[in-house]
Amino acid sequence: MAKLPVITVGGKGSSLSSSSVYAIAEGLAKLRIDSSVLNRFASSSSPLNAHNLVSFLPSLPTVVESRASLVVLLSKLLSLAGSPNIRSDLPVRIARTLNSPGLELGSLDLTEEEALALEELKLSSAVCAICALLDHQSATLSTFSDAVAAISCEALKADITAFNSMDSGDGYASKEVIAVASDLKVLLNGSKLVGKLKIGAVSGIPQIHAKLREQVKSVHSTTRTVLNSGGEVGSPWTVGTALLSVALALYHLGDRSLSRAKMIVDEVGSEDLRSSLVALFEKKCPSSESLRSGYNLVSQLGSEAEENYDKFACEVNVLMGIVWKIVTWEALMAFVALEGAELNKSEGSEVNGGGNMKVDKKSEKKKKKVVLGKGTGVVVQLIKDRLQGKGGNAVDSLGLLVNWADEFLLFFDLKNPEFDCFLSKVKEIVESNESRRLPKIAKGGELLSLRYDLTVPFARYVAMNGITSYRRYQIAKVYRRDNPSKGRYREFYQCDFDIAGQFEKMGPDFEVIKILTELLDELNIGDYEIKLNHRKLLDGMFEICGVPPEKFRTICSSIDKLDKQSFEQIKNEMVEEKGLSVETADKIGAFVKERGHPLELLSKLKQEGSKFLENSLSVDALNDLAILFNALEKSKCIGKVAFDLSLARGLDYYTGVIFEAVFKGGAQVGSIASGGRYDNLIGMFGTKQVPAVGISLGIERVFNIMEQLNKDQNQRTRATKTEVLVSIFGDDLGRAAELSSELWAEKVNAEFLVNKRGTKHFDRAKESRIPWMIIEGERERNDKTLRLKDMEAAEEITISRDRIVEEVQKRLGSS
């Protein structure tokens, strides 16, 4: 038997992953506690009392879920190392249990502090554990279901031209939809079976599978956070939304997979064999009713997640099992359709002792060769290799099929090492063809990407360097794949200011808004307004209106367009494209029209009978805003702020206050600055959550406004700060250096030009809009004088050489 890998927990800088939780829970790996952590536990203790340790585990349906819960409990317990009266005996006992089969914890004498810690960590550990199991399974299911869907396309002889139209090239297509379509095309490359029948359950594969990929990333991010956050599990809506969203993605994927499997069954074999196959399929494959019931139960418990947290998470895990089995049956049906030729023989066919059908050589010669895709051909061959000689004692085709079904369920089991090899091969096929989808680069070159903003790189920097408190500003270029238009560019400068770390409540939020008002006042661009809202207030509003949690972010992106489109257009999008009821959309419309002075609108929302006071998320947001608005009023900048419930900000990483500065003058350039609080972004790149808030100013948009203001005032924008051009007619650089240096010494912005041609000097002054010229020609050199020319007035005077600096200062001071 192969030696099991060892996973170390509790070490400095270490973090617990979902795959580690799964491996230990399933007995696929051993666990070791870092010795440096054990040394920090107390050696002495207060009085002890005997306890049954099993009583500190929540009642979970399976041993695997209970063991996973124990892994997370141990990890969270290790984060308490150094606490008084918590001894090393407890984590050592838990580790010993996890390194043995089953779940034999037994009894242990505990201190009061140890018993209290276990009780407090009980629920959070269970929820975190099931999140980890789901994270690991859903990531694997994403790859598995892509491979199965590809061979189903061939089994159904489906038209896959829809996969080619996923990327419209305008930058608005979903990245994940494009990725799924590309992976499927790689797997099916060279297939002679596809391209005949248009099937809805096939053309929609990229969208359905992309949604699972998106939710896999979301649940992975949430899980990594809650697994490594000490004793905290995170707010119910954070974990609940992640699990509800993945449940919806699982339901849709299972539903489409089941549809394809049924279609394939209808196309397989003779009528008698088909009848037997249908009977077997209906008996062993989960039905659409069981899939729907599983999802409905999850949805019901999801609305009560705060009361049934662990039960809710367990039911999502049950739904995962149902969908996994459906996808496995789809794989079996597709394989039988493509390679089960022996099952299509008449009932008089014979099966040999090795479980393989004897095939008539003459009929085999007549059989037309089937050309599979280069990727799907490998997938099918891997399955054939697994099934070789696995027919058991089957005496007919139906018996062989029953044995194959059992083998499929064993082969496509996440615990099976052969399944790991299968997944690795699928990934290798897709990744080996990655170069076909990427732009070619010159020999010796590099394939790089351009940064979208400055916030995410800042978050990564803070996380990678273990920084817990940091203030910084940065001015740098960023890039977008936008269609260029007025105020919208593909390459532009942003100026960012961010505060990361634990500070007084709403202190950093106040400070960045105050800095923004000072900055815009100093730029003197005219009248502007800072629209402000709170992400939790939006989520609370959606809950009040009856928006399903899994649709919060997509509805939020619709609301974010209200500054460009009418509410009727947005309502149509929410109802027709995103599935909201008209009643729910109208409720949202009533709320997003609320806008006004911060303190006045806040008072209105907090009045007795307000629906916002009945929602915990909204109450948290209103309390935050009360502190913020009071600080803004005391700092005398609240007059520039408008409390606007329609402000949504499309980026998903915002968690608290959000704001956006807009110019109220004639130049229409969109928002000129925006930002908000992002408490979870830094934690995505490391093991610690560091709260942060920041602003970002678009410099080119500010320049557009300034240029428009100058144009309105009949002023031209100057390209330089130079106030004086020192013009030396001739070739004497020394004279230019002497005079320019005297001006620079007195802090006069000057530049020089040495040239024999007079037109060169005057052209330079006019093109650069330099207001003054000091001119020295041959006559001036002989007379020891200089000419001082006012370019705008077209007037000049002659001054002695020794008085020129004094005269220039006088003229500039009066202008």
PDB file of C-alpha atoms in Angstrom, residues 82 206 246 274 320 405 421 429 481 507 538 571 636 674 754 757 767:
ATOM      1  CA  GLY A  82      -0.785  30.831  23.864  1.00  0.00           C
ATOM      2  CA  PRO A 206     -20.685  27.238 -22.365  1.00  0.00           C
ATOM      3  CA  VAL A 246     -23.081  27.383  -6.213  1.00  0.00           C
ATOM      4  CA  ARG A 274     -32.986   0.504 -25.530  1.00  0.00           C
ATOM      5  CA  MET A 320     -23.474  18.081  -5.124  1.00  0.00           C
ATOM      6  CA  ALA A 405     -22.472   1.190 -14.670  1.00  0.00           C
ATOM      7  CA  CYS A 421      -5.044  10.566 -13.470  1.00  0.00           C
ATOM      8  CA  ILE A 429      -5.131  18.095 -23.248  1.00  0.00           C
ATOM      9  CA  ARG A 481     -10.378  47.070 -23.317  1.00  0.00           C
ATOM     10  CA  GLY A 507     -12.176  56.936  10.291  1.00  0.00           C
ATOM     11  CA  LEU A 538     -27.898  47.850  -1.282  1.00  0.00           C
ATOM     12  CA  LYS A 571     -36.310  47.377 -15.296  1.00  0.00           C
ATOM     13  CA  LYS A 636     -17.479  71.255   6.698  1.00  0.00           C
ATOM     14  CA  SER A 674     -14.537  56.820  -7.340  1.00  0.00           C
ATOM     15  CA  VAL A 754      20.233  79.970 -29.419  1.00  0.00           C
ATOM     16  CA  ARG A 757      17.152  82.839 -37.466  1.00  0.00           C
ATOM     17  CA  GLU A 767       3.641  77.519 -30.300  1.00  0.00           C
TER      18      GLU A 767
END
